[in-house]
PDB file of C-alpha atoms in Angstrom:
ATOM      1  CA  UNK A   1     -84.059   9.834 154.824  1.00  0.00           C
ATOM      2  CA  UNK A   2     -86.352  11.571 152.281  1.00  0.00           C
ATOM      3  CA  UNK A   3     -89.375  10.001 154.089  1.00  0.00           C
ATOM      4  CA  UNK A   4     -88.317  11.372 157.057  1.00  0.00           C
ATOM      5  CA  UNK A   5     -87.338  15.441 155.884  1.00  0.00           C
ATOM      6  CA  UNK A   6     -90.905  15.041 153.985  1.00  0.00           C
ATOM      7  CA  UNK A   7     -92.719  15.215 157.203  1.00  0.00           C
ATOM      8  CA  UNK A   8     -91.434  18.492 158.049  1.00  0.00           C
ATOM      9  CA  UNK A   9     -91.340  20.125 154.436  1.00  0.00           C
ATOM     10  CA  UNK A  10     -94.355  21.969 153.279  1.00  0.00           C
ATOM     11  CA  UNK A  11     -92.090  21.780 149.859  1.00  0.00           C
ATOM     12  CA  UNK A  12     -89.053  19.772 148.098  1.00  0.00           C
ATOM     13  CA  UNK A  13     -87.072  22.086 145.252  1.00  0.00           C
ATOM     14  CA  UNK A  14     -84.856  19.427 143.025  1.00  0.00           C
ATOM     15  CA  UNK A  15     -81.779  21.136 141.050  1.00  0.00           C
ATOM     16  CA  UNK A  16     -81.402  17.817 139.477  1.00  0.00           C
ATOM     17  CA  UNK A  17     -84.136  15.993 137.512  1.00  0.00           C
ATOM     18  CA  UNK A  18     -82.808  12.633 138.565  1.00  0.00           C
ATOM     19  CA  UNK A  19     -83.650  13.111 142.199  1.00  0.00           C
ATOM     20  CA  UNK A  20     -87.254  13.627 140.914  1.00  0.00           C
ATOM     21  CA  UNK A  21     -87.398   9.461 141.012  1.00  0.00           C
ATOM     22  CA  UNK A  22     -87.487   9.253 144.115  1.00  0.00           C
ATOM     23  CA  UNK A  23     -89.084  12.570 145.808  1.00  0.00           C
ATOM     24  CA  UNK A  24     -92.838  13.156 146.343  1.00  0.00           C
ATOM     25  CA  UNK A  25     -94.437  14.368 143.062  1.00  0.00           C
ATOM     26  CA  UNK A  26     -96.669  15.999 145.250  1.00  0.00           C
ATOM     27  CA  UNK A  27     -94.624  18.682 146.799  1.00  0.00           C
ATOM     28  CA  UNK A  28     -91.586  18.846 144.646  1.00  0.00           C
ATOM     29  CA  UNK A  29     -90.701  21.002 141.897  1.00  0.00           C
ATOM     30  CA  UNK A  30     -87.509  21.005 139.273  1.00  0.00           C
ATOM     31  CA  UNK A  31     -85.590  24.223 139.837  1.00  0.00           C
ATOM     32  CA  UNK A  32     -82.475  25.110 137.839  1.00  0.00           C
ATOM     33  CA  UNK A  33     -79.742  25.771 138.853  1.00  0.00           C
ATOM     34  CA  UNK A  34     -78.233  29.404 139.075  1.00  0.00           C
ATOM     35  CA  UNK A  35     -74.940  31.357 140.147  1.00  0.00           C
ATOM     36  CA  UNK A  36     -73.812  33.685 142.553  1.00  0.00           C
ATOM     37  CA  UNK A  37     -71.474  35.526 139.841  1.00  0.00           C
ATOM     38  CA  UNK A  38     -73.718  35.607 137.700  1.00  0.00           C
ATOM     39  CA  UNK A  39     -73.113  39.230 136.771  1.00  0.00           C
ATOM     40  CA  UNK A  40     -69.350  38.864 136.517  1.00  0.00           C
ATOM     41  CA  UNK A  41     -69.708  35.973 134.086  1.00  0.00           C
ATOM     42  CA  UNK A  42     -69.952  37.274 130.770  1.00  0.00           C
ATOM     43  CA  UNK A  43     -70.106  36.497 127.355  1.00  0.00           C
ATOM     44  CA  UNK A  44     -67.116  37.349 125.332  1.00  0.00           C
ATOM     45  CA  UNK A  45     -67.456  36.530 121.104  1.00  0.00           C
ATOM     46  CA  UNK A  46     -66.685  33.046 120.805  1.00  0.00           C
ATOM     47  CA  UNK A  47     -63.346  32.435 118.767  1.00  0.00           C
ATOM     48  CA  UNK A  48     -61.267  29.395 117.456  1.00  0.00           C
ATOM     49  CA  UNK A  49     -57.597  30.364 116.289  1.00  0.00           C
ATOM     50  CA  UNK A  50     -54.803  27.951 115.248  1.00  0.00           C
ATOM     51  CA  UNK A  51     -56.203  25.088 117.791  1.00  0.00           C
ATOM     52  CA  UNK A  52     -59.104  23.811 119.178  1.00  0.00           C
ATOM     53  CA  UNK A  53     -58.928  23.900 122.807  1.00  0.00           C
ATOM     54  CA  UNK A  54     -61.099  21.286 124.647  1.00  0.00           C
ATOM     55  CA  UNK A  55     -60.715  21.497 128.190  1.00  0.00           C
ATOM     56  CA  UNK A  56     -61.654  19.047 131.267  1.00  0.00           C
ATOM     57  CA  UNK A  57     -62.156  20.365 134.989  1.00  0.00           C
ATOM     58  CA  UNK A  58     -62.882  17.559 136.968  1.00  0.00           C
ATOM     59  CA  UNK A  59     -63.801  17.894 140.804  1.00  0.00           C
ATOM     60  CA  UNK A  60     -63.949  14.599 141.068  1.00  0.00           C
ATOM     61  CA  UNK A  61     -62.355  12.332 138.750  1.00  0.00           C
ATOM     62  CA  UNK A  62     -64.969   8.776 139.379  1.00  0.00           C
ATOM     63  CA  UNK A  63     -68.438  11.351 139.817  1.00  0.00           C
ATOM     64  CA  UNK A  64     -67.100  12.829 136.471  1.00  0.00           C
ATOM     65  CA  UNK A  65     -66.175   9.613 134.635  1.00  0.00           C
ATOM     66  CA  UNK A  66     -63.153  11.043 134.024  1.00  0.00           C
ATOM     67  CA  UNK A  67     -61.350   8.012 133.026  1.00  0.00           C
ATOM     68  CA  UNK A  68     -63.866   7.620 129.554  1.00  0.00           C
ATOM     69  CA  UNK A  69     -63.231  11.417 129.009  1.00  0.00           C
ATOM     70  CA  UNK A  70     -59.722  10.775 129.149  1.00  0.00           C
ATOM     71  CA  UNK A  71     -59.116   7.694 126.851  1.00  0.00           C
ATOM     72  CA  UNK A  72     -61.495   9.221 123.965  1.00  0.00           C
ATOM     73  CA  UNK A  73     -59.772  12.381 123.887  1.00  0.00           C
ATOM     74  CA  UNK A  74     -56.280  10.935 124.056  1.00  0.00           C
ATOM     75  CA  UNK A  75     -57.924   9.259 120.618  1.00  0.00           C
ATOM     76  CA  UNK A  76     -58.880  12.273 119.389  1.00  0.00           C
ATOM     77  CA  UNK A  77     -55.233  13.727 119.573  1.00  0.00           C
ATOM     78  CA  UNK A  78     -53.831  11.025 117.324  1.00  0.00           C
ATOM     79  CA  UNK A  79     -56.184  11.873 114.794  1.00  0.00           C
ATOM     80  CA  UNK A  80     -56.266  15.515 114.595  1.00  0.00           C
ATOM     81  CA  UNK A  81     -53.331  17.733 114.822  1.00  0.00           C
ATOM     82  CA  UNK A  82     -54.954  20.964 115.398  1.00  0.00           C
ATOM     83  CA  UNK A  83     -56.647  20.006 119.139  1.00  0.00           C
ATOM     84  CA  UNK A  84     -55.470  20.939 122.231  1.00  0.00           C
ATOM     85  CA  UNK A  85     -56.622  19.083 125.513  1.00  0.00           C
ATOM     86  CA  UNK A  86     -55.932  20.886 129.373  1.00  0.00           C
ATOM     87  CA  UNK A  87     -57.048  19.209 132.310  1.00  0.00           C
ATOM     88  CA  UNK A  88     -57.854  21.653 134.980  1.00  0.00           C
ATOM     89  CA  UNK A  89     -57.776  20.416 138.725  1.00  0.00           C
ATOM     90  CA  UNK A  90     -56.225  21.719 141.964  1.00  0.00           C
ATOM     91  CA  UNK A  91     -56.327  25.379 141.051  1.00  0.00           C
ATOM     92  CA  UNK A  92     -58.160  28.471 142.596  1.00  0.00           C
ATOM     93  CA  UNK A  93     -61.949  28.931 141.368  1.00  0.00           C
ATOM     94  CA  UNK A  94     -60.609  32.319 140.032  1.00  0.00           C
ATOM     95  CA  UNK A  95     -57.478  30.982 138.051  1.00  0.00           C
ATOM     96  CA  UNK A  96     -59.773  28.181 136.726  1.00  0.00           C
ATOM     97  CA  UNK A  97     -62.598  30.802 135.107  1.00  0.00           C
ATOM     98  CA  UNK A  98     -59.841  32.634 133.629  1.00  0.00           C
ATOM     99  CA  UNK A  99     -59.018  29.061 131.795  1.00  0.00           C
ATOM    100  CA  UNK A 100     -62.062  28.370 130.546  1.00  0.00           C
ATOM    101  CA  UNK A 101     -62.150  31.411 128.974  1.00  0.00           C
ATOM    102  CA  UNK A 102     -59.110  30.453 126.510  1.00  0.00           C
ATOM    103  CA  UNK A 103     -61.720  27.138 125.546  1.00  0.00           C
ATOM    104  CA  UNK A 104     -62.868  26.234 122.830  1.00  0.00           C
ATOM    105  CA  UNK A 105     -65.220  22.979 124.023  1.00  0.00           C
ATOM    106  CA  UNK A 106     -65.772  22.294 127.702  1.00  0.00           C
ATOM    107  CA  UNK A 107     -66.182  18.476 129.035  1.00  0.00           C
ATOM    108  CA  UNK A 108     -68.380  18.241 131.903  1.00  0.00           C
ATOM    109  CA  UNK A 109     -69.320  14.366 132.797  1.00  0.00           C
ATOM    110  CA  UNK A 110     -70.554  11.118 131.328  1.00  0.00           C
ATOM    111  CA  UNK A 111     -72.228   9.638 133.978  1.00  0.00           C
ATOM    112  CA  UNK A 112     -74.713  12.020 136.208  1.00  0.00           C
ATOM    113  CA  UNK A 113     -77.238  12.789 133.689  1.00  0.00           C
ATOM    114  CA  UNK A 114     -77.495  16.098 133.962  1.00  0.00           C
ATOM    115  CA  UNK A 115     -75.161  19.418 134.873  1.00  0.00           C
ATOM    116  CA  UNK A 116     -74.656  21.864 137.700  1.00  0.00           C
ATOM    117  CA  UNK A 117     -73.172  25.288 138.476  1.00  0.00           C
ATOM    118  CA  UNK A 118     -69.998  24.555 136.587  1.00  0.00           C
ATOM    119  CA  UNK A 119     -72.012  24.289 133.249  1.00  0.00           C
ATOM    120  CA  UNK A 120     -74.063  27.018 133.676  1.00  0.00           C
ATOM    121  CA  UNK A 121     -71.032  29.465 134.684  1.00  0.00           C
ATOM    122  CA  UNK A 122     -69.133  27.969 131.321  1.00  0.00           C
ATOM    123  CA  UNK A 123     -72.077  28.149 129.247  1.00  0.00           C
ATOM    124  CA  UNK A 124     -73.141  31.704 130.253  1.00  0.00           C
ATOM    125  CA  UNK A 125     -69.486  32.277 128.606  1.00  0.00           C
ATOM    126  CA  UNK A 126     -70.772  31.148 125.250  1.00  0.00           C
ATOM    127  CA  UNK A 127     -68.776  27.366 125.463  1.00  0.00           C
ATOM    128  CA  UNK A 128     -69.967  24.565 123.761  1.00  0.00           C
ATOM    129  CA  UNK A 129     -70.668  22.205 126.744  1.00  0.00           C
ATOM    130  CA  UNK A 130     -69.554  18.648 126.223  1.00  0.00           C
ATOM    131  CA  UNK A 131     -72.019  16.845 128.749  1.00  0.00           C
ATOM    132  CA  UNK A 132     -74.247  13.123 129.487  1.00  0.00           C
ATOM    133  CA  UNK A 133     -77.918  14.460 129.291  1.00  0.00           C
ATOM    134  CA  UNK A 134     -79.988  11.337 130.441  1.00  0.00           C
ATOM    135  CA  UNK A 135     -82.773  11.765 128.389  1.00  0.00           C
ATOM    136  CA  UNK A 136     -85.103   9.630 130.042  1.00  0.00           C
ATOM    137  CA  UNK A 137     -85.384  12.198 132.930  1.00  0.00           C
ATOM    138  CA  UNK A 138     -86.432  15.208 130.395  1.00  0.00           C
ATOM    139  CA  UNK A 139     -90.318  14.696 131.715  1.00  0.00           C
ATOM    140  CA  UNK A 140     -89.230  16.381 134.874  1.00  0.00           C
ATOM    141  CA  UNK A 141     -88.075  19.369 133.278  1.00  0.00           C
ATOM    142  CA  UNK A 142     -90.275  22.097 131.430  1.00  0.00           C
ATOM    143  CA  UNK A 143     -90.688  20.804 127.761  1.00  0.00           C
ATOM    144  CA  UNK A 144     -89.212  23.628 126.388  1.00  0.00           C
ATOM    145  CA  UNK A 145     -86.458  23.208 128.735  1.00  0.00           C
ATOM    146  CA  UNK A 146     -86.001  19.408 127.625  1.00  0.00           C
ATOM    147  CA  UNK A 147     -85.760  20.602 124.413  1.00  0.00           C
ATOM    148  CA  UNK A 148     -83.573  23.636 124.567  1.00  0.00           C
ATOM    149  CA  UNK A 149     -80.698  21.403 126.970  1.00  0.00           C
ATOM    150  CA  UNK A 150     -80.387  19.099 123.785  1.00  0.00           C
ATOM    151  CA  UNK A 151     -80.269  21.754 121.063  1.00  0.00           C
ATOM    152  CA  UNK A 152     -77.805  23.604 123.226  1.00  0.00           C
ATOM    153  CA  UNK A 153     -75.433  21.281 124.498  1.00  0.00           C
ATOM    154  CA  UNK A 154     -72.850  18.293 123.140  1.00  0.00           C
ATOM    155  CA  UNK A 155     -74.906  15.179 124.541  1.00  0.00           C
ATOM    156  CA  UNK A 156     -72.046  12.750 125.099  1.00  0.00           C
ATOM    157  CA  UNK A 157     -71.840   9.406 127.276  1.00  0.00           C
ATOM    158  CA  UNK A 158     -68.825   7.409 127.632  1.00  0.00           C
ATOM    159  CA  UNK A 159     -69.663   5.146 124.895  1.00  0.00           C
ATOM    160  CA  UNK A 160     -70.046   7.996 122.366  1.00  0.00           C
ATOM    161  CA  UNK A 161     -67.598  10.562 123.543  1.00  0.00           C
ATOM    162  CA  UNK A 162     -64.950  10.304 120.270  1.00  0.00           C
ATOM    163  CA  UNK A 163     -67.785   9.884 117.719  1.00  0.00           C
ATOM    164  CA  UNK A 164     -69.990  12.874 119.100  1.00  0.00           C
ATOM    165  CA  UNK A 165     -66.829  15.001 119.417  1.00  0.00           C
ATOM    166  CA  UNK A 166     -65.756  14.334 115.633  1.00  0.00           C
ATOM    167  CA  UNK A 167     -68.786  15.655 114.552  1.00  0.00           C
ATOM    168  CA  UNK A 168     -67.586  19.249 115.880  1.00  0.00           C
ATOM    169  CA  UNK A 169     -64.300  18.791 114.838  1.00  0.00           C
ATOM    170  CA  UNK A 170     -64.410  17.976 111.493  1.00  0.00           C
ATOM    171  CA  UNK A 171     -67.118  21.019 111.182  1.00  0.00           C
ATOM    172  CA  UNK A 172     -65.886  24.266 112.989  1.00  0.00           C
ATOM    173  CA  UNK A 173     -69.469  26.145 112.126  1.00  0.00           C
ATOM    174  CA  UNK A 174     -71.116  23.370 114.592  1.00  0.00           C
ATOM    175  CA  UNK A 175     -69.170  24.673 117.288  1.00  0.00           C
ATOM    176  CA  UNK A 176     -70.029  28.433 116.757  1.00  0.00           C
ATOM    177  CA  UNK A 177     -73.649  27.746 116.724  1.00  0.00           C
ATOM    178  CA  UNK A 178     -72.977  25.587 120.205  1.00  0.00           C
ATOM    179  CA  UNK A 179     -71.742  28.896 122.005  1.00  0.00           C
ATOM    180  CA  UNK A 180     -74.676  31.063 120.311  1.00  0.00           C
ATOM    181  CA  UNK A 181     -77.429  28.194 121.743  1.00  0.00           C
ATOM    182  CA  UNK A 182     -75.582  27.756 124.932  1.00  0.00           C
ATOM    183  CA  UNK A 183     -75.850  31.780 125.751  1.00  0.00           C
ATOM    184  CA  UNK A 184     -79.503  31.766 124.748  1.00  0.00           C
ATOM    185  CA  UNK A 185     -80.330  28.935 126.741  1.00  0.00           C
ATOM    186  CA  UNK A 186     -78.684  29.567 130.006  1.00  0.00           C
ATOM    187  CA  UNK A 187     -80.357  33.483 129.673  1.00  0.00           C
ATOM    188  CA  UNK A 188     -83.880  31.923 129.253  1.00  0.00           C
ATOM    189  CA  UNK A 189     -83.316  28.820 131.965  1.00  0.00           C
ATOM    190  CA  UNK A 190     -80.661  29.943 134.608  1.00  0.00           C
ATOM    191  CA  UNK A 191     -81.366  33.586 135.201  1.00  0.00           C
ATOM    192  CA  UNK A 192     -81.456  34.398 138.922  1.00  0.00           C
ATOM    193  CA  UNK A 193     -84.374  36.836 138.442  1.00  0.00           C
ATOM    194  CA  UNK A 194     -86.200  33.836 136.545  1.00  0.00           C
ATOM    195  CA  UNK A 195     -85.280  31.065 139.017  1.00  0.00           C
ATOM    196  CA  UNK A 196     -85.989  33.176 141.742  1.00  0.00           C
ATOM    197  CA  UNK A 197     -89.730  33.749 140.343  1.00  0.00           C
ATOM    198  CA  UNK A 198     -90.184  29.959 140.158  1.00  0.00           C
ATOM    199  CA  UNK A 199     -89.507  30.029 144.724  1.00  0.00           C
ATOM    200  CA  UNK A 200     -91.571  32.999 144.704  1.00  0.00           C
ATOM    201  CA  UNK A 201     -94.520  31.347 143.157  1.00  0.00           C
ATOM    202  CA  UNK A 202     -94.346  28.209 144.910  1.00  0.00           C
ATOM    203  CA  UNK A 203     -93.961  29.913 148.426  1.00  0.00           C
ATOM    204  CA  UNK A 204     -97.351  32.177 147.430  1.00  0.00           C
ATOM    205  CA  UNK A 205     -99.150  29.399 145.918  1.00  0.00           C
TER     206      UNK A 205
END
């Protein structure tokens, strides 16, 4: 199918570095992803109170790995007390924003490699984004990029999911410098004004 669109393309644009496998390097460039809302999505000071609120919103429960997600954090419950886990499915898009707003740590997926609109919408609200970053598809991505996705995000696959989330639950301060790294990096790498530069370029070039 790609072999077929390429003869009619005078350009490929991949929103996910994984497709880059498989396209032609010579007429395809990574673009991130951006939002529609993205002026209505706003940061609000990020906050824990009496319980750490880690929320899952799957849209589809096998793409999302749900099923690892589910077992580590039902783990997690019998060892802390002061966790709180809400799944989120079969709800309005506007009823689910308004949820993640009450999080405290956002699970994404363990198995794509990478993150779409939902992560950028959550992480322009300052959450520390529990997500599988396959590292060995960071050379498609601007270097700075590659390296901002791993300082800013919880990098978690299903083998790793308990450990990785320990880490931010036995030390609160790790999860208020998440939500300050996560605001700076979706600013700098998921701006419409900047994404939309990156087309403009490429269709003047």
């Amino acid at each position: 199918q790609l072999e077929k669109v390429e003869k009619y393309v005078d350009h490929i644009f991949s929103l996910n570095p994984d497709l880059m496998h498989f396209l032609p390097k010579e007429k395809t460039t990574f673009l991130p992803y951006t939002i529609a809302g993205w002026n209505e999505i706003r940061y609000k000071k990020y906050e824990i109170k009496d319980k750490i609120k880690i929320v899952h919103s799957p849209t589809n429960r096998g793409f999302k790995g749900t099923s690892y997600i589910l077992k580590a954090l039902s783990n997690l419950q019998k060892k802390y007390s002061n966790i709180e886990i809400q799944i989120i499915e079969k709800v309005s898009y506007q009823e689910a924003l308004s949820l993640y707003k009450k999080a405290n740590i956002i699970i994404d997926q363990v198995l794509a490699g990478w993150y779409g609109a939902f992560g950028v919408e959550v992480m322009k609200m300052g959450k520390p984004l529990g997500v599988f970053i396959r590292e060995e598809d960071l050379r498609f991505v601007p270097k700075d990029m590659a390296k901002d996705v791993l300082d800013s995000v919880i990098n978690i696959n299903p083998f790793n999911i308990e450990d990785e989330l320990s880490k931010y639950l036995d030390n609160i301060d790790l999860l208020y410098k998440k939500s300050q790294a996560s605001v700076d990096y979706v600013n700098k790498w998921h701006n419409p004004l900047n994404v939309a530069k990156i087309v403009q370029n490429i269709y003047e070039s």
